[in-house]
Coordinates of C-alpha atoms and ligand atoms in Angstrom, one line a residue:
X15 CA 72.5 137.0 127.8
X16 CA 74.3 135.4 124.1
X17 CA 75.9 132.7 125.5
X18 CA 73.1 131.4 128.1
X19 CA 71.2 130.2 125.5
X20 CA 69.3 127.0 125.0
X21 CA 72.3 124.6 124.2
X22 CA 70.7 121.5 123.2
X23 CA 68.7 122.3 120.0
X24 CA 66.1 119.3 119.0
X25 CA 67.2 117.9 115.6
X26 CA 64.6 118.9 112.7
X27 CA 61.5 116.5 112.8
X28 CA 61.9 115.0 109.7
X29 CA 65.9 113.6 110.7
X30 CA 64.1 112.4 113.7
X31 CA 61.3 110.7 112.2
X32 CA 63.7 109.0 109.4
X33 CA 66.0 107.9 112.4
X34 CA 63.1 106.4 114.4
X35 CA 61.8 104.8 111.4
X36 CA 65.3 103.2 111.0
X37 CA 65.6 102.4 114.2
X38 CA 61.8 100.5 114.2
X39 CA 60.8 102.8 117.1
X40 CA 58.1 104.5 115.5
X41 CA 54.8 102.7 117.1
X42 CA 53.1 100.4 114.9
X43 CA 56.1 99.2 113.6
X44 CA 55.8 96.4 115.6
X45 CA 59.2 95.1 115.3
X46 CA 60.0 97.0 118.7
X47 CA 60.4 96.1 122.1
X48 CA 60.8 98.7 124.5
X49 CA 61.9 96.5 126.8
X50 CA 64.5 95.0 124.8
X51 CA 66.3 98.5 125.2
X52 CA 66.1 98.0 129.0
X53 CA 69.4 99.0 130.7
X54 CA 70.7 96.1 132.8
X55 CA 72.3 97.7 135.9
X56 CA 71.7 94.8 138.0
X57 CA 75.5 94.1 138.6
X58 CA 75.5 98.2 139.8
X59 CA 72.8 97.0 142.8
X60 CA 73.4 98.2 146.3
X61 CA 74.1 95.7 148.3
X62 CA 72.6 97.3 152.0
X63 CA 74.4 94.2 154.1
X64 CA 77.7 94.5 153.0
X65 CA 79.6 97.0 155.1
X66 CA 81.9 98.0 158.3
X67 CA 81.2 99.0 161.4
X68 CA 83.4 102.5 162.5
X69 CA 82.7 104.8 164.8
X70 CA 84.0 108.4 165.7
X71 CA 83.4 111.0 168.0
X72 CA 82.0 114.4 166.9
X73 CA 82.1 116.9 169.4
X74 CA 82.3 114.8 172.3
X75 CA 79.5 112.0 171.2
X76 CA 80.6 108.6 170.1
X77 CA 78.4 108.1 166.4
X78 CA 78.7 104.6 164.9
X79 CA 79.0 104.9 161.3
X80 CA 78.4 102.3 158.7
X81 CA 81.1 102.3 156.0
X82 CA 80.2 100.9 152.3
X83 CA 83.9 100.6 151.0
X84 CA 85.2 100.8 147.7
X85 CA 82.1 100.6 145.4
X86 CA 82.2 100.7 142.3
X87 CA 79.6 102.7 140.7
X88 CA 80.1 101.7 136.6
X89 CA 79.7 98.1 134.8
X90 CA 83.1 99.0 132.7
X91 CA 85.6 100.9 135.2
X92 CA 88.5 101.5 133.0
X93 CA 92.1 99.3 134.5
X94 CA 94.7 101.1 135.2
X95 CA 98.0 101.0 135.7
X96 CA 99.5 99.9 139.0
X97 CA 101.8 102.7 139.4
X98 CA 100.5 106.3 139.2
X99 CA 101.9 109.6 139.0
X100 CA 100.9 112.0 141.7
X101 CA 101.6 115.5 142.3
X102 CA 104.9 116.8 141.9
X103 CA 106.2 113.8 140.1
X104 CA 106.0 111.5 143.0
X105 CA 104.6 107.7 141.8
X106 CA 102.2 105.5 144.2
X107 CA 101.8 102.0 143.7
X108 CA 97.6 101.4 143.7
X109 CA 96.4 98.6 145.1
X110 CA 92.9 98.7 143.2
X111 CA 93.6 99.1 139.2
X112 CA 90.1 97.7 138.5
X113 CA 87.8 100.2 140.0
X114 CA 90.0 102.4 142.9
X115 CA 89.3 105.6 140.7
X116 CA 85.7 105.0 139.8
X117 CA 84.4 103.8 143.4
X118 CA 82.4 105.4 146.3
X119 CA 83.1 105.3 149.9
X120 CA 79.7 105.1 151.5
X121 CA 79.4 106.7 155.7
X122 CA 75.7 106.5 157.0
X123 CA 75.4 107.4 160.2
X124 CA 73.4 104.7 162.1
X125 CA 70.8 107.4 163.6
X126 CA 70.0 107.6 159.8
X127 CA 69.1 104.5 158.7
X128 CA 65.6 104.6 158.6
X129 CA 65.5 107.6 157.3
X130 CA 64.9 108.1 153.3
X131 CA 65.3 112.0 153.2
X132 CA 68.7 112.6 155.0
X133 CA 70.7 114.3 152.3
X134 CA 73.9 112.5 150.8
X135 CA 76.9 114.8 151.2
X136 CA 79.4 114.0 148.3
X137 CA 82.8 115.2 148.1
X138 CA 84.3 115.2 144.9
X139 CA 88.5 115.2 146.6
X140 CA 90.5 116.0 143.3
X141 CA 92.9 119.1 143.3
X142 CA 94.0 120.3 140.0
X143 CA 91.6 118.5 137.5
X144 CA 93.9 115.6 139.3
X145 CA 92.7 111.9 139.2
X146 CA 91.1 111.2 143.0
X147 CA 92.0 107.5 144.0
X148 CA 89.0 106.0 146.5
X149 CA 89.1 107.8 149.9
X150 CA 87.8 107.2 153.5
X151 CA 87.4 110.3 154.8
X152 CA 86.0 108.7 158.0
X153 CA 88.5 106.5 159.5
X154 CA 87.8 104.7 162.7
X155 CA 88.1 105.8 165.9
X156 CA 89.0 109.8 165.1
X157 CA 87.7 112.3 166.7
X158 CA 85.9 115.3 164.8
X159 CA 85.1 118.7 165.8
X160 CA 82.3 119.8 163.7
X161 CA 83.1 123.6 163.9
X162 CA 86.3 122.6 161.4
X163 CA 85.2 119.0 160.2
X164 CA 83.0 119.2 157.2
X165 CA 83.3 115.4 157.7
X166 CA 82.4 115.5 161.0
X167 CA 79.5 117.9 160.4
X168 CA 77.9 116.2 157.8
X169 CA 78.0 113.2 159.9
X170 CA 76.8 115.1 163.1
X171 CA 73.3 116.4 161.0
X172 CA 72.8 112.8 159.7
X173 CA 73.8 112.7 156.6
X174 CA 75.5 110.1 154.1
X175 CA 78.4 111.2 153.5
X176 CA 80.1 110.0 150.2
X177 CA 83.9 110.0 149.0
X178 CA 83.8 110.2 145.4
X179 CA 86.9 108.7 143.1
X180 CA 87.1 110.2 139.7
X181 CA 89.4 109.8 136.9
X182 CA 91.1 112.8 136.3
X183 CA 94.4 114.5 133.9
X184 CA 97.5 112.2 135.2
X185 CA 96.0 109.0 135.8
X186 CA 97.6 106.3 132.9
X187 CA 95.6 103.0 132.3
X188 CA 97.1 99.4 131.9
X189 CA 96.7 99.9 128.3
X190 CA 99.5 103.2 128.6
X191 CA 96.7 105.7 127.5
X192 CA 95.1 108.9 129.8
X193 CA 91.8 108.0 130.2
X194 CA 91.2 110.9 132.9
X195 CA 91.3 113.8 129.4
X196 CA 88.7 115.8 129.6
X197 CA 85.7 115.2 130.0
X198 CA 86.4 111.9 131.7
X199 CA 86.4 113.6 135.3
X200 CA 83.0 114.9 134.9
X201 CA 81.6 111.8 133.6
X202 CA 82.6 109.8 136.5
X203 CA 80.9 112.5 138.9
X204 CA 77.9 112.3 137.0
X205 CA 78.1 107.8 136.9
X206 CA 78.5 108.4 140.7
X207 CA 75.0 110.5 141.1
X208 CA 73.3 107.9 138.4
X209 CA 74.4 105.0 141.0
X210 CA 73.2 106.7 143.9
X211 CA 70.0 107.6 141.7
X212 CA 69.5 103.8 141.0
X213 CA 69.4 102.4 144.4
X214 CA 67.7 105.4 146.1
X215 CA 65.3 103.0 147.6
X216 CA 67.8 100.4 148.5
X217 CA 69.8 103.4 150.6
X218 CA 69.2 105.2 153.8
X219 CA 69.0 109.1 152.4
X220 CA 67.6 110.4 149.1
X221 CA 69.4 111.0 146.0
X222 CA 66.8 113.7 145.5
X223 CA 69.2 115.5 148.4
X224 CA 72.3 115.3 146.8
X225 CA 74.7 117.8 147.6
X226 CA 78.3 118.2 146.2
X227 CA 81.2 119.4 147.9
X228 CA 84.3 120.7 146.1
X229 CA 87.7 122.5 146.2
X230 CA 89.9 124.3 143.5
X231 CA 90.0 121.7 140.5
X232 CA 87.4 119.9 142.6
X233 CA 85.5 123.1 142.5
X234 CA 85.2 123.2 139.4
X235 CA 84.4 119.9 138.6
X236 CA 81.1 120.4 141.1
X237 CA 80.3 123.9 139.4
X238 CA 80.0 121.6 136.0
X239 CA 78.4 118.7 137.4
X240 CA 75.9 121.2 139.0
X241 CA 75.8 123.0 136.2
X242 CA 75.2 120.5 133.8
X243 CA 72.8 118.1 135.3
X244 CA 70.9 115.3 132.7
X245 CA 72.6 117.6 130.0
X246 CA 72.2 114.9 126.8
X247 CA 75.8 116.1 125.8
X248 CA 77.3 113.8 128.3
X249 CA 75.4 110.4 127.3
X250 CA 78.1 108.7 124.9
X251 CA 80.5 109.0 127.5
X252 CA 78.4 107.6 130.2
X253 CA 77.5 104.7 128.0
X254 CA 80.9 103.8 127.4
X255 CA 81.9 103.5 131.1
X256 CA 78.5 101.4 131.7
X257 CA 77.2 104.1 133.6
X258 CA 73.7 103.3 135.4
X259 CA 70.4 104.4 133.3
X260 CA 71.7 104.2 129.9
X261 CA 69.4 101.9 127.9
X262 CA 70.7 99.7 125.2
X263 CA 70.1 102.7 122.7
X264 CA 72.1 105.1 124.5
X265 CA 69.2 107.4 126.1
X266 CA 69.0 108.1 129.8
X267 CA 66.8 106.4 131.7
X268 CA 67.9 107.8 135.1
X269 CA 68.4 111.8 135.7
X270 CA 72.0 112.9 137.0
X271 CA 71.1 116.5 138.2
X272 CA 72.0 117.3 141.6
X273 CA 70.5 119.4 144.5
X274 CA 73.3 121.9 145.9
X275 CA 76.6 122.9 145.1
X276 CA 79.5 123.7 147.8
X277 CA 82.2 124.9 145.3
X278 CA 85.3 126.9 146.6
X279 CA 87.8 128.7 144.6
X280 CA 86.6 126.7 141.2
X281 CA 89.4 126.3 138.7
X282 CA 87.0 126.6 135.7
X283 CA 86.2 128.9 132.5
X284 CA 89.3 127.1 131.7
X285 CA 89.3 128.2 127.9
X286 CA 89.2 132.0 129.0
X287 CA 91.1 131.6 132.1
X288 CA 94.3 132.9 130.6
X289 CA 92.6 135.5 129.4
X290 CA 91.5 136.9 133.0
X291 CA 94.4 136.2 135.2
X292 CA 97.0 138.5 132.6
X293 CA 93.9 141.6 132.8
X294 CA 93.8 141.4 136.6
X295 CA 97.3 140.9 137.2
X296 CA 98.3 143.5 134.8
X297 CA 95.0 146.1 134.8
X298 CA 97.1 147.5 137.4
X299 CA 100.5 146.7 137.3
X300 CA 100.4 143.8 139.6
X301 CA 102.8 141.5 138.4
X302 CA 105.2 144.0 137.7
X303 CA 104.8 145.9 141.2
X304 CA 104.8 142.7 142.8
X305 CA 108.4 142.0 141.4
X306 CA 107.5 138.3 140.9
X307 CA 110.0 136.1 138.4
X308 CA 107.3 135.6 135.9
X309 CA 106.9 138.5 134.0
X310 CA 106.3 138.0 130.3
X311 CA 104.9 141.8 129.2
X312 CA 104.6 141.1 125.9
X313 CA 102.8 137.6 126.4
X314 CA 100.6 139.4 129.2
X315 CA 100.0 142.1 127.3
X316 CA 98.6 140.4 124.0
X317 CA 96.0 137.7 126.4
X318 CA 94.8 140.9 128.5
X319 CA 93.7 142.8 125.7
X320 CA 91.6 140.2 124.6
X321 CA 90.0 139.9 127.8
X322 CA 87.2 142.9 127.4
X323 CA 85.7 141.5 124.2
X324 CA 85.6 138.1 126.2
X325 CA 83.7 139.8 129.4
X326 CA 81.4 141.7 127.0
X327 CA 80.3 138.5 125.2
X328 CA 79.1 136.6 128.4
X329 CA 76.2 139.4 128.6
X330 CA 76.5 139.3 132.5
X331 CA 75.2 141.4 134.6
X332 CA 75.4 142.7 138.5
X333 CA 72.7 142.9 140.6
X334 CA 72.7 146.5 140.4
X335 CA 71.3 145.7 136.3
X336 CA 74.5 147.2 135.1
X337 CA 76.2 145.1 132.3
X338 CA 79.5 143.5 133.8
X339 CA 82.4 144.6 131.4
X340 CA 85.9 145.1 131.2
X341 CA 85.0 149.0 132.2
X342 CA 83.3 148.4 135.6
X343 CA 85.0 144.9 136.7
X344 CA 87.9 146.4 139.2
X345 CA 85.0 148.0 140.9
X346 CA 83.1 144.9 140.8
X347 CA 85.9 143.0 142.7
X348 CA 86.4 145.8 144.5
X349 CA 82.8 146.3 146.2
X350 CA 83.1 142.2 146.4
X351 CA 86.3 142.8 148.7
X352 CA 84.9 145.5 150.8
X353 CA 81.7 143.6 151.4
X354 CA 83.9 140.7 152.1
X355 CA 85.7 142.6 154.6
X356 CA 83.0 144.0 156.2
X357 CA 81.1 141.0 156.8
X358 CA 84.1 139.2 158.6
X359 CA 84.5 142.1 160.7
X360 CA 80.2 141.9 161.9
X361 CA 81.2 138.0 162.4
X362 CA 83.8 139.3 164.7
X363 CA 87.3 138.9 162.9
X364 CA 89.5 142.1 163.9
X365 CA 91.1 143.3 160.8
X366 CA 94.1 145.5 161.0
X367 CA 94.0 149.0 160.1
X368 CA 96.1 151.1 157.7
X369 CA 99.7 150.9 158.2
X370 CA 98.8 147.7 160.6
X371 CA 100.5 144.5 160.0
X372 CA 99.3 141.4 160.3
X373 CA 100.1 137.6 159.8
X374 CA 99.1 135.2 157.0
X375 CA 100.1 131.2 157.5
X376 CA 100.7 129.0 154.9
X377 CA 102.5 126.1 153.4
X378 CA 105.5 127.8 153.5
X379 CA 105.2 129.4 157.3
X380 CA 104.0 132.5 158.4
X381 CA 104.6 135.8 156.8
X382 CA 104.0 139.4 158.0
X383 CA 102.7 142.4 155.9
X384 CA 101.8 146.0 156.1
X385 CA 98.4 146.2 155.6
X386 CA 98.8 149.5 153.0
X387 CA 95.8 148.9 150.9
X388 CA 93.0 148.6 152.8
X389 CA 91.4 151.1 155.8
X390 CA 88.8 150.5 158.1
X391 CA 86.6 151.5 161.1
X392 CA 86.2 149.3 163.5
X393 CA 83.8 150.7 165.5
X394 CA 81.1 151.2 162.9
X395 CA 83.1 147.8 161.1
X396 CA 82.9 149.7 157.7
X397 CA 85.3 149.6 155.0
X398 CA 86.7 153.0 154.7
X399 CA 88.9 152.7 151.8
X400 CA 90.5 150.2 149.4
X401 CA 93.3 150.9 147.1
X402 CA 92.5 148.4 144.1
X403 CA 95.9 149.2 143.3
X404 CA 98.0 148.2 146.3
X405 CA 95.5 145.2 147.0
X406 CA 96.3 143.5 143.6
X407 CA 100.1 143.7 144.3
X408 CA 99.7 142.6 147.9
X409 CA 97.9 139.2 146.5
X410 CA 100.6 139.0 144.1
X411 CA 102.7 139.3 146.3
X412 CA 101.8 136.7 148.9
X413 CA 101.7 133.7 146.7
X414 CA 103.6 134.4 143.3
X415 CA 101.8 134.7 140.5
X416 CA 101.4 131.8 137.8
X417 CA 103.9 132.1 134.9
X418 CA 102.0 133.6 131.3
X419 CA 99.7 131.7 130.3
X420 CA 98.6 130.4 133.7
X421 CA 96.5 127.4 132.7
X422 CA 97.3 126.6 128.7
X423 CA 101.1 125.5 129.5
X424 CA 103.4 123.9 126.8
X425 CA 106.2 122.0 127.2
X426 CA 104.8 119.6 130.6
X427 CA 107.6 117.4 131.1
X428 CA 105.8 115.0 133.3
X429 CA 102.0 114.6 133.5
X430 CA 101.5 115.8 137.0
X431 CA 102.7 119.6 136.2
X432 CA 100.4 121.2 138.7
X433 CA 101.5 124.2 137.1
X434 CA 99.2 123.9 133.7
X435 CA 95.5 122.4 133.2
X436 CA 96.7 121.5 129.7
X437 CA 97.0 117.3 129.9
X438 CA 93.4 117.9 130.6
X439 CA 92.7 118.0 126.7
X440 CA 93.8 115.9 123.9
X441 CA 93.5 112.6 123.1
X442 CA 94.3 109.5 125.3
X443 CA 97.3 109.0 123.8
X444 CA 98.6 112.7 123.6
X445 CA 100.6 113.6 126.8
X446 CA 98.7 116.9 126.4
X447 CA 96.8 119.4 123.5
X448 CA 97.0 123.5 123.7
X449 CA 93.4 124.2 124.3
X450 CA 93.4 127.9 123.5
X451 CA 93.9 130.0 120.6
X452 CA 96.7 132.0 122.0
X453 CA 99.1 128.7 123.5
X454 CA 98.3 126.8 120.4
X455 CA 99.5 130.0 117.7
X456 CA 102.5 130.4 120.6
X457 CA 103.6 127.0 121.0
X458 CA 107.1 126.6 120.3
X459 CA 107.7 123.3 121.7
X460 CA 108.8 120.2 120.5
X461 CA 105.4 118.1 121.1
X462 CA 103.3 117.5 117.7
X463 CA 100.6 120.1 119.4
X464 CA 100.3 124.0 117.7
X465 CA 100.8 125.7 114.4
X466 CA 104.5 125.6 114.8
X467 CA 104.7 121.4 114.1
X468 CA 101.4 121.1 112.4
X469 CA 100.8 124.1 110.3
X470 CA 97.7 124.9 111.4
X471 CA 96.4 128.0 112.5
X472 CA 94.1 127.2 115.8
X473 CA 90.6 127.8 114.3
X474 CA 92.4 125.4 111.3
X475 CA 92.7 122.8 113.6
X476 CA 89.0 123.2 115.3
X477 CA 88.2 122.4 112.0
X478 CA 89.6 119.5 111.5
X479 CA 87.5 116.2 111.4
X480 CA 87.5 114.6 114.8
X481 CA 89.4 117.4 116.9
X482 CA 87.7 117.5 119.9
X483 CA 89.7 120.1 122.2
X484 CA 86.6 123.0 121.8
X485 CA 84.2 120.0 122.9
X486 CA 86.9 119.1 125.8
X487 CA 86.3 122.9 126.8
X488 CA 82.9 123.0 126.4
X489 CA 82.0 119.9 128.2
X490 CA 84.1 121.5 131.9
X491 CA 82.6 125.0 131.3
X492 CA 79.6 125.5 133.7
X493 CA 79.0 129.2 131.6
X494 CA 77.9 126.8 129.0
X495 CA 75.5 124.8 130.5
X496 CA 73.6 127.8 132.9
X497 CA 70.8 129.1 131.3
X498 CA 70.5 126.5 128.9
X499 CA 67.9 123.5 129.1
X500 CA 70.1 121.9 131.5
X501 CA 68.7 121.3 134.8
X502 CA 71.2 123.6 136.6
X503 CA 71.1 122.9 140.7
X504 CA 69.1 125.4 142.2
X505 CA 71.1 126.0 145.0
X506 CA 74.9 127.2 145.3
X507 CA 77.3 128.5 147.3
X508 CA 80.9 129.5 145.9
X509 CA 83.4 131.3 147.8
X510 CA 86.8 132.6 146.3
X511 CA 89.7 133.7 149.1
X512 CA 90.4 137.8 148.8
X513 CA 94.2 136.8 148.4
X514 CA 93.5 133.4 146.3
X515 CA 96.4 133.7 143.4
X516 CA 95.0 130.4 141.8
X517 CA 92.9 131.9 139.0
X518 CA 91.0 135.2 138.3
X519 CA 88.3 136.9 141.0
X520 CA 86.6 137.4 138.1
X521 CA 86.2 133.5 137.2
X522 CA 84.0 133.4 140.0
X523 CA 82.5 136.6 139.8
X524 CA 81.2 135.9 136.5
X525 CA 79.9 132.2 137.5
X526 CA 77.7 133.8 140.4
X527 CA 76.4 136.2 137.9
X528 CA 75.5 133.5 135.3
X529 CA 74.0 131.7 138.1
X530 CA 71.5 134.7 139.5
X531 CA 70.4 135.2 136.1
X532 CA 69.6 131.7 135.6
X533 CA 65.8 131.4 136.6
X534 CA 66.3 127.6 137.5
X535 CA 68.4 129.1 140.2
X536 CA 66.9 129.6 143.7
X537 CA 69.6 130.6 145.9
X538 CA 73.3 132.3 145.0
X539 CA 75.2 132.4 148.5
X540 CA 78.5 133.7 146.8
X541 CA 81.2 135.9 148.8
X542 CA 85.1 136.3 148.2
X543 CA 86.1 134.9 151.4
X544 CA 88.0 137.1 153.7
X545 CA 91.7 136.6 153.9
X546 CA 91.4 132.9 152.7
X547 CA 94.1 131.5 150.0
X548 CA 93.4 129.2 147.6
X549 CA 91.5 126.9 150.1
X550 CA 88.7 125.3 150.7
X551 CA 85.9 124.3 153.9
X552 CA 87.8 127.0 155.7
X553 CA 83.8 128.4 157.1
X554 CA 82.0 124.3 158.3
X555 CA 79.9 126.1 160.1
X556 CA 78.4 129.0 157.7
X557 CA 78.5 126.2 154.8
X558 CA 76.8 123.7 156.8
X559 CA 73.8 125.8 158.2
X560 CA 73.6 127.0 154.2
X561 CA 73.1 123.6 153.6
X562 CA 70.3 123.3 156.5
X563 CA 68.6 126.1 155.1
X564 CA 68.5 124.6 151.6
X565 CA 67.5 121.4 152.4
X566 CA 64.4 122.6 154.1
X567 CA 63.5 125.1 151.4
X568 CA 63.9 121.6 149.1
X569 CA 61.4 120.3 151.1
X570 CA 59.0 122.6 151.0
X571 CA 59.1 122.8 147.2
X572 CA 58.7 119.1 147.3
X573 CA 62.2 117.5 147.4
Ligands
DHB16 C1 94.3 123.9 141.3 C2 95.3 124.8 141.4 C3 95.5 125.5 140.4 O1 96.4 126.0 140.2 C4 95.1 125.0 138.9 O2 95.4 125.6 138.5 C5 94.1 124.1 139.3 C6 93.5 123.3 140.2 C7 94.3 123.1 142.7 O3 94.8 123.3 143.7 O4 93.3 122.1 142.9

């Protein structure tokens, strides 16, 4: 487990002593008063009386709810520009530039007002690693079905439901800089958790029982949030926005770990997602078989060729103890797809037999495909055969594959290009920076970035004083924290659709194997979700039953 080792090596004792002497922190120096260092978080005190009463009908029953509106969770929120650009370039005029990207909408079911133990269910609503502006998922008078709405299911279970707004890669500050570069979105989510910990005694429910939910970019966000609990690496960033529980010397006086993670199709491991994507979709010729317009065989081949070494470097193992390498990755994916299909059949889903057609519905309407890749026995509910070449060609056909490279793209013309993630990286005054070796060295755009204009290779670039892109990658990468000294969440529910083409299946498989190898992790409930696209919250009864089970397990362990 080479990469899964402690990341927070203690500084040498002598250095520590010198530092403490210099700052007067050693006992007997007589000059230091611990109280004077204490965090002043009085501005972040939760006001329990400041709510609006709303109500929703869940499964036919009226549920009164207290709504705490747009609660700013930091002392120094970043002042934003009033016009923001959203997905696809649409502009939006926002009415809360002061704190609309760093606040909470908190919904407390009145039945839980006196329950100090109920869970806090936090929804991060960002997609695409974009900013997520304040949002209220509970609307007065709404009718909710707890079998399809996770909001309804959470409130019905008596959990406090919290919408978390965060900065992200597209947000523009009032001073025209980009304050949402990595790790801002993670820092914000941690600041939100800290706010809830600070106010635990003033609010119903328990901040020791936080469950976080996110999809896609949000799945990536809750994964790093869950992986990196209490890591000191984020403290300077937390201090800069006035997060709760940072004392005057930048030390933490509150925790920011969370109890449970519910992550759908996490867009994560961005530093290697391009390699994984090209490897997966070229290993069995899927790009070509699907006839997609995004073929770039030279780039694909070069990126794919780097995947085996990367995969090996992770040092992960399957449940049978075998090392998980590029050599057995396709077989591993095949086994996961079979497990997904058989689980669906046992749950009552009718799967098409070989040669039968089936329909999938998506944003562009519904489309019919012939199942030419998997044979099932509907009586025994077993998969008889699964042709990986045809299966991956189907995945690549039903939603056109991303271009190559899939994530680290150059030449983003608008802040919001949803096709690439490079504007999550770089400085607050740069439009974007490449964040991988390949894209940096192959950048041919006039953008001030890359070997072409800087004359620096990727390796040379990273050696430049002040270069932060590698750190930006690490601080959003759960694999950098799972198995480290961080307080990684003990409970994980991870789903990734069997026809998702937004990131390689290897990404969630690796996440699940890393979690399984971490002794702090008690439960990894991982599965490819049968016939699901890039989406989330499609399995509310199953996910919520899991949440209820792990909350009980946590209670037995004293949380
Ligand atoms: C999302 C989708 C992507 O394809 C991606 O690269 C990042 C995020 C999303 O839907 O959130």
